Structures are given as structure tokens and as C-alpha cells.
Amino acid sequence: DTAVSQTPKYLVTQMGNDKSIKCEQNLGHDTMYWYKQDSKKFLKIMFSYNNKELIINETVPNRFSPKSPDKAHLNLHINSLELGDSAVYFCASSQEGSETGANVLTFGAGSRLTVL
Amino acid sequence: GQNIDQPTEMTATEGAIVQINCTYQTSGFNGLFWYQQHAGEAPTFLSYNVLDGLEEKGRFSSFLSRSKGYSYLLLKELQMKDSASYLCALRDSNYQLIWGAGTKLIIKP
């Protein structure tokens, strides 16, 4: 019944490795996102994706690549992991064109990545 | 540029009222959100303001003044479970969310 689910919840890996985080939403939302929350707790958008378009944040290194096999899934692949990639990564989804225009985000539980 | 400021930490007593302020600077505005985030969990939506005034939702209310670049979240009848971080987020002219660092609220018995 989980609305937005992401796996794994915890990921510990060595520098230089490649890893993926998976995300699935069963809300029927059109738009999905990846956010990074660092130790200072700022939430920073990395990518947003709807059926038609992937929007890439220019500040995200190209070692990060989102992959969306369908509108219910948005996975995050990270190549050549660095120490600074350690953070909590949140997947989220939203539905555009809601009645209130609020476009509220529903977040997954987060994936804590630790790079050693 | 865009900037959001909110206090880093606040402490309040169970049963009391607390107001968490958020000030912002932006060239374009399309709404202001408040989210609650318990430690180790995902942020969850609390409120949304796009017009000036107060939006009330149970024990929680949110206020917006666009001319002053100011919002607050008011929590009444505080409960221990309200201990969390409260994130202010601004939606800019490109409909992108800009997040504050959050205010950690500590509730004491």
C-alpha cells in the first residue's frame, strides 16, 4: 500500500563503485523527482521527470543518471561514487493540474547512501 | 536570486502554541508550502498558501504575506509527536520548489 517506495533504505559502499536506487509510485502521478538531502538538511532537486520530459538540474554531476522505464518508476544510477555523494536521497511524485494547484509532493522514505 | 530563511531550532512546551517563521526573497512566486519531517523519515505535506492570509487546518495554521515575503506556521495544543523539522518551501516562477533548511522543533513535557 506504500504510495512511493524506494530501495534500498540503506546503502554503504566504497568510493569509485557504481550503485542504483530504485523508486516506484502507485499513485498514478505524472511527475517524479529525485532529491538529495545533505547533512545540513537542505533538500535539493536533482531531477524531475514526467511522461514527456526529463528535466536535469545543471548542478548535478553527470555521474548521476535517472532512468524511467515507465511513468511509475524513476531509478537513480550513480557512477564512480565520491565521498561527497553521501546523503539521503528522496524520491517523490506529484500530480500536476490538481484542483488547488498545489502540486503536492509525496515522498518516499529515503535512501541513506554512505560512501567510504 | 532566491533565498529562504527560517530559524534553525525552536523549543516549546507540550500543550502550548508555537509560531515558526519563514522569510523569503524571490523574483517570482507561485505558492509557499510547509512540510513536516520527523527524524529519519520523509517530509510530509502540511499546508499550501498562494494568496495572502491564514489557512487553518486543525491544530496547524499557515499564514502568508506576499508583500512582506513572510510566512509562518502556527502549531496549537502542542503534542510530543509534533517534535520534528518543519520545512518551508517556495515555488518560484518556473514552478520549481526552493527549500529552506528547516526548523527543528523540540517539544518538552
mmCIF file of C-alpha atoms in Angstrom:
data_model
loop_
_atom_site.group_PDB
_atom_site.id
_atom_site.type_symbol
_atom_site.label_atom_id
_atom_site.label_comp_id
_atom_site.label_asym_id
_atom_site.label_seq_id
_atom_site.Cartn_x
_atom_site.Cartn_y
_atom_site.Cartn_z
ATOM 1 C CA ASP A 1 0.000 0.000 0.000
ATOM 2 C CA THR A 2 3.038 2.272 0.130
ATOM 3 C CA ALA A 3 2.476 5.235 -2.171
ATOM 4 C CA VAL A 4 6.111 5.941 -3.049
ATOM 5 C CA SER A 5 8.589 3.182 -2.317
ATOM 6 C CA GLN A 6 12.310 3.299 -2.785
ATOM 7 C CA THR A 7 15.010 0.702 -2.269
ATOM 8 C CA PRO A 8 17.396 0.197 -0.677
ATOM 9 C CA LYS A 9 16.793 2.147 2.514
ATOM 10 C CA TYR A 10 20.457 1.997 3.430
ATOM 11 C CA LEU A 11 23.437 1.677 1.137
ATOM 12 C CA VAL A 12 27.074 1.570 2.236
ATOM 13 C CA THR A 13 29.697 1.337 -0.464
ATOM 14 C CA GLN A 14 33.247 2.180 -1.386
ATOM 15 C CA MET A 15 34.436 5.168 -3.387
ATOM 16 C CA GLY A 16 34.552 4.502 -7.078
ATOM 17 C CA ASN A 17 31.721 1.968 -7.089
ATOM 18 C CA ASP A 18 28.536 2.239 -9.147
ATOM 19 C CA LYS A 19 25.165 1.923 -7.418
ATOM 20 C CA SER A 20 21.471 2.282 -8.169
ATOM 21 C CA ILE A 21 18.457 3.331 -6.137
ATOM 22 C CA LYS A 22 15.026 2.276 -7.325
ATOM 23 C CA CYS A 23 11.775 4.161 -6.928
ATOM 24 C CA GLU A 24 8.194 3.221 -7.691
ATOM 25 C CA GLN A 25 4.945 5.086 -7.132
ATOM 26 C CA ASN A 26 1.435 3.651 -7.265
ATOM 27 C CA LEU A 27 -0.408 6.970 -7.082
ATOM 28 C CA GLY A 28 -0.821 7.375 -10.812
ATOM 29 C CA HIS A 29 1.132 10.631 -10.672
ATOM 30 C CA ASP A 30 2.604 12.083 -13.832
ATOM 31 C CA THR A 31 5.739 13.583 -12.373
ATOM 32 C CA MET A 32 8.533 12.007 -10.372
ATOM 33 C CA TYR A 33 11.590 13.555 -8.733
ATOM 34 C CA TRP A 34 14.886 12.786 -7.110
ATOM 35 C CA TYR A 35 16.025 14.984 -4.230
ATOM 36 C CA LYS A 36 19.264 14.982 -2.279
ATOM 37 C CA GLN A 37 19.222 15.951 1.415
ATOM 38 C CA ASP A 38 22.659 16.637 2.776
ATOM 39 C CA SER A 39 23.887 16.793 6.348
ATOM 40 C CA LYS A 40 22.638 20.374 6.645
ATOM 41 C CA LYS A 41 19.164 19.131 5.807
ATOM 42 C CA PHE A 42 18.699 21.187 2.662
ATOM 43 C CA LEU A 43 16.534 19.410 0.115
ATOM 44 C CA LYS A 44 17.970 19.936 -3.353
ATOM 45 C CA ILE A 45 16.200 18.913 -6.520
ATOM 46 C CA MET A 46 18.280 16.685 -8.764
ATOM 47 C CA PHE A 47 15.859 15.641 -11.461
ATOM 48 C CA SER A 48 12.205 15.819 -12.308
ATOM 49 C CA TYR A 49 10.575 13.689 -14.947
ATOM 50 C CA ASN A 50 7.143 13.405 -16.395
ATOM 51 C CA ASN A 51 5.927 11.379 -19.306
ATOM 52 C CA LYS A 52 7.309 13.775 -21.789
ATOM 53 C CA GLU A 53 10.389 15.343 -20.403
ATOM 54 C CA LEU A 54 13.369 14.782 -18.159
ATOM 55 C CA ILE A 55 14.479 17.991 -16.504
ATOM 56 C CA ILE A 56 18.047 17.888 -15.357
ATOM 57 C CA ASN A 57 19.445 20.190 -12.695
ATOM 58 C CA GLU A 58 22.598 21.619 -14.156
ATOM 59 C CA THR A 59 24.444 21.406 -10.873
ATOM 60 C CA VAL A 60 24.123 17.615 -10.754
ATOM 61 C CA PRO A 61 27.286 15.820 -11.928
ATOM 62 C CA ASN A 62 26.795 13.640 -14.987
ATOM 63 C CA ARG A 63 27.811 10.658 -12.845
ATOM 64 C CA PHE A 64 24.165 10.721 -11.780
ATOM 65 C CA SER A 65 21.730 9.379 -14.342
ATOM 66 C CA PRO A 66 17.995 8.891 -13.912
ATOM 67 C CA LYS A 67 16.247 6.115 -15.762
ATOM 68 C CA SER A 68 12.484 5.832 -16.164
ATOM 69 C CA PRO A 69 11.172 2.639 -17.753
ATOM 70 C CA ASP A 70 7.607 3.883 -17.308
ATOM 71 C CA LYS A 71 5.783 6.684 -15.530
ATOM 72 C CA ALA A 72 5.529 4.716 -12.291
ATOM 73 C CA HIS A 73 9.271 4.207 -11.959
ATOM 74 C CA LEU A 74 12.233 6.546 -11.734
ATOM 75 C CA ASN A 75 15.519 4.933 -10.817
ATOM 76 C CA LEU A 76 18.758 6.718 -9.992
ATOM 77 C CA HIS A 77 22.089 5.325 -11.099
ATOM 78 C CA ILE A 78 25.315 6.758 -9.735
ATOM 79 C CA ASN A 79 28.704 6.052 -11.293
ATOM 80 C CA SER A 80 32.119 6.412 -9.682
ATOM 81 C CA LEU A 81 30.799 7.283 -6.234
ATOM 82 C CA GLU A 82 32.579 10.001 -4.273
ATOM 83 C CA LEU A 83 32.676 10.805 -0.564
ATOM 84 C CA GLY A 84 30.559 13.906 -1.168
ATOM 85 C CA ASP A 85 27.754 11.790 -2.550
ATOM 86 C CA SER A 86 26.965 10.605 0.968
ATOM 87 C CA ALA A 87 23.474 11.876 1.724
ATOM 88 C CA VAL A 88 19.860 10.816 1.941
ATOM 89 C CA TYR A 89 18.224 10.562 -1.464
ATOM 90 C CA PHE A 90 14.469 11.013 -1.623
ATOM 91 C CA CYS A 91 12.224 10.022 -4.463
ATOM 92 C CA ALA A 92 8.941 11.915 -4.772
ATOM 93 C CA SER A 93 5.969 12.182 -7.068
ATOM 94 C CA SER A 94 3.251 14.699 -7.759
ATOM 95 C CA GLN A 95 0.244 15.239 -9.960
ATOM 96 C CA GLU A 96 0.132 18.414 -11.982
ATOM 97 C CA GLY A 97 -3.105 20.223 -12.536
ATOM 98 C CA SER A 98 -4.642 19.433 -9.167
ATOM 99 C CA GLU A 99 -7.686 21.391 -8.081
ATOM 100 C CA THR A 100 -5.805 23.538 -5.633
ATOM 101 C CA GLY A 101 -2.879 23.974 -7.987
ATOM 102 C CA ALA A 102 -0.712 22.931 -5.082
ATOM 103 C CA ASN A 103 1.104 20.113 -6.869
ATOM 104 C CA VAL A 104 1.861 18.486 -3.509
ATOM 105 C CA LEU A 105 4.838 16.170 -3.338
ATOM 106 C CA THR A 106 4.556 12.676 -1.882
ATOM 107 C CA PHE A 107 7.971 11.452 -0.778
ATOM 108 C CA GLY A 108 9.439 8.021 -0.432
ATOM 109 C CA ALA A 109 11.047 7.043 2.867
ATOM 110 C CA GLY A 110 14.536 7.938 1.639
ATOM 111 C CA SER A 111 17.705 6.015 0.862
ATOM 112 C CA ARG A 112 20.705 6.795 3.041
ATOM 113 C CA LEU A 113 23.866 6.454 0.991
ATOM 114 C CA THR A 114 27.211 6.277 2.777
ATOM 115 C CA VAL A 115 30.364 6.327 0.678
ATOM 116 C CA LEU A 116 33.512 5.151 2.458
ATOM 117 C CA GLY B 1 18.263 35.313 -6.594
ATOM 118 C CA GLN B 2 16.131 33.321 -4.240
ATOM 119 C CA ASN B 3 16.610 32.848 -0.553
ATOM 120 C CA ILE B 4 14.616 31.287 2.273
ATOM 121 C CA ASP B 5 15.324 31.853 5.945
ATOM 122 C CA GLN B 6 13.869 30.070 8.924
ATOM 123 C CA PRO B 7 15.185 29.547 12.449
ATOM 124 C CA THR B 8 17.407 26.546 12.904
ATOM 125 C CA GLU B 9 15.839 25.305 16.100
ATOM 126 C CA MET B 10 12.985 26.145 18.457
ATOM 127 C CA THR B 11 11.834 24.710 21.758
ATOM 128 C CA ALA B 12 8.290 24.724 23.087
ATOM 129 C CA THR B 13 6.248 23.103 25.835
ATOM 130 C CA GLU B 14 3.632 20.421 25.402
ATOM 131 C CA GLY B 15 0.174 21.978 25.220
ATOM 132 C CA ALA B 16 1.481 25.396 24.247
ATOM 133 C CA ILE B 17 1.450 27.313 20.943
ATOM 134 C CA VAL B 18 4.479 27.890 18.733
ATOM 135 C CA GLN B 19 4.956 30.018 15.633
ATOM 136 C CA ILE B 20 7.664 29.100 13.105
ATOM 137 C CA ASN B 21 8.573 31.933 10.777
ATOM 138 C CA CYS B 22 9.827 31.797 7.224
ATOM 139 C CA THR B 23 11.046 34.778 5.223
ATOM 140 C CA TYR B 24 11.943 34.676 1.584
ATOM 141 C CA GLN B 25 13.264 36.696 -1.304
ATOM 142 C CA THR B 26 12.294 35.746 -4.824
ATOM 143 C CA SER B 27 11.743 37.303 -8.207
ATOM 144 C CA GLY B 28 8.749 35.090 -8.926
ATOM 145 C CA PHE B 29 6.227 33.482 -6.627
ATOM 146 C CA ASN B 30 3.786 30.636 -7.180
ATOM 147 C CA GLY B 31 2.966 29.470 -3.715
ATOM 148 C CA LEU B 32 4.519 28.581 -0.390
ATOM 149 C CA PHE B 33 4.465 25.168 1.239
ATOM 150 C CA TRP B 34 5.077 23.798 4.710
ATOM 151 C CA TYR B 35 6.221 20.217 5.191
ATOM 152 C CA GLN B 36 6.858 18.236 8.366
ATOM 153 C CA GLN B 37 9.803 15.857 8.581
ATOM 154 C CA HIS B 38 10.316 13.551 11.535
ATOM 155 C CA ALA B 39 13.891 12.417 12.102
ATOM 156 C CA GLY B 40 14.874 9.700 9.656
ATOM 157 C CA GLU B 41 11.605 9.934 7.762
ATOM 158 C CA ALA B 42 10.254 11.526 4.609
ATOM 159 C CA PRO B 43 8.823 15.038 4.500
ATOM 160 C CA THR B 44 5.024 15.107 4.538
ATOM 161 C CA PHE B 45 2.816 17.924 3.290
ATOM 162 C CA LEU B 46 1.195 20.222 5.863
ATOM 163 C CA SER B 47 -0.070 23.323 4.091
ATOM 164 C CA TYR B 48 -0.047 25.474 0.983
ATOM 165 C CA ASN B 49 -0.590 29.230 0.657
ATOM 166 C CA VAL B 50 -0.724 31.121 -2.581
ATOM 167 C CA LEU B 51 -2.873 34.086 -1.503
ATOM 168 C CA ASP B 52 -2.340 36.363 1.482
ATOM 169 C CA GLY B 53 -3.989 35.319 4.685
ATOM 170 C CA LEU B 54 -4.408 32.464 7.068
ATOM 171 C CA GLU B 55 -5.142 28.871 6.162
ATOM 172 C CA GLU B 56 -6.344 26.789 9.081
ATOM 173 C CA LYS B 57 -6.212 23.021 9.230
ATOM 174 C CA GLY B 58 -6.925 21.567 12.640
ATOM 175 C CA ARG B 59 -4.161 22.361 15.101
ATOM 176 C CA PHE B 60 -1.968 23.738 12.329
ATOM 177 C CA SER B 61 -2.392 27.074 10.548
ATOM 178 C CA SER B 62 -0.232 28.789 7.952
ATOM 179 C CA PHE B 63 -0.096 32.476 7.137
ATOM 180 C CA LEU B 64 1.263 34.268 4.097
ATOM 181 C CA SER B 65 2.083 37.882 3.306
ATOM 182 C CA ARG B 66 3.416 38.137 -0.231
ATOM 183 C CA SER B 67 4.250 41.832 0.055
ATOM 184 C CA LYS B 68 6.452 41.149 3.074
ATOM 185 C CA GLY B 69 7.919 37.882 1.791
ATOM 186 C CA TYR B 70 6.813 36.258 5.007
ATOM 187 C CA SER B 71 5.015 33.155 6.154
ATOM 188 C CA TYR B 72 4.519 31.415 9.434
ATOM 189 C CA LEU B 73 3.313 28.052 10.613
ATOM 190 C CA LEU B 74 1.320 28.104 13.820
ATOM 191 C CA LEU B 75 1.021 24.937 15.859
ATOM 192 C CA LYS B 76 -1.519 24.861 18.688
ATOM 193 C CA GLU B 77 -2.007 22.436 21.568
ATOM 194 C CA LEU B 78 1.434 21.027 21.014
ATOM 195 C CA GLN B 79 1.914 17.305 21.384
ATOM 196 C CA MET B 80 5.129 15.373 21.834
ATOM 197 C CA LYS B 81 4.649 13.862 18.379
ATOM 198 C CA ASP B 82 4.974 17.363 16.896
ATOM 199 C CA SER B 83 8.702 17.190 17.573
ATOM 200 C CA ALA B 84 10.069 17.294 14.041
ATOM 201 C CA SER B 85 11.660 19.560 11.478
ATOM 202 C CA TYR B 86 9.360 21.946 9.651
ATOM 203 C CA LEU B 87 10.405 22.841 6.130
ATOM 204 C CA CYS B 88 9.322 25.978 4.335
ATOM 205 C CA ALA B 89 9.414 25.710 0.530
ATOM 206 C CA LEU B 90 8.820 28.363 -2.087
ATOM 207 C CA ARG B 91 7.602 27.646 -5.605
ATOM 208 C CA ASP B 92 9.256 30.028 -7.978
ATOM 209 C CA SER B 93 8.242 31.435 -11.345
ATOM 210 C CA ASN B 94 9.438 28.233 -13.049
ATOM 211 C CA TYR B 95 7.275 26.168 -10.682
ATOM 212 C CA GLN B 96 10.396 24.748 -9.072
ATOM 213 C CA LEU B 97 10.476 24.283 -5.294
ATOM 214 C CA ILE B 98 13.175 26.081 -3.340
ATOM 215 C CA TRP B 99 13.538 24.646 0.139
ATOM 216 C CA GLY B 100 14.589 26.202 3.408
ATOM 217 C CA ALA B 101 16.890 24.238 5.703
ATOM 218 C CA GLY B 102 14.061 23.537 8.098
ATOM 219 C CA THR B 103 13.340 24.422 11.709
ATOM 220 C CA LYS B 104 13.890 21.677 14.237
ATOM 221 C CA LEU B 105 11.110 21.899 16.817
ATOM 222 C CA ILE B 106 11.732 20.320 20.197
ATOM 223 C CA ILE B 107 8.724 19.751 22.429
ATOM 224 C CA LYS B 108 9.340 19.428 26.151
ATOM 225 C CA PRO B 109 6.856 17.945 28.648
#
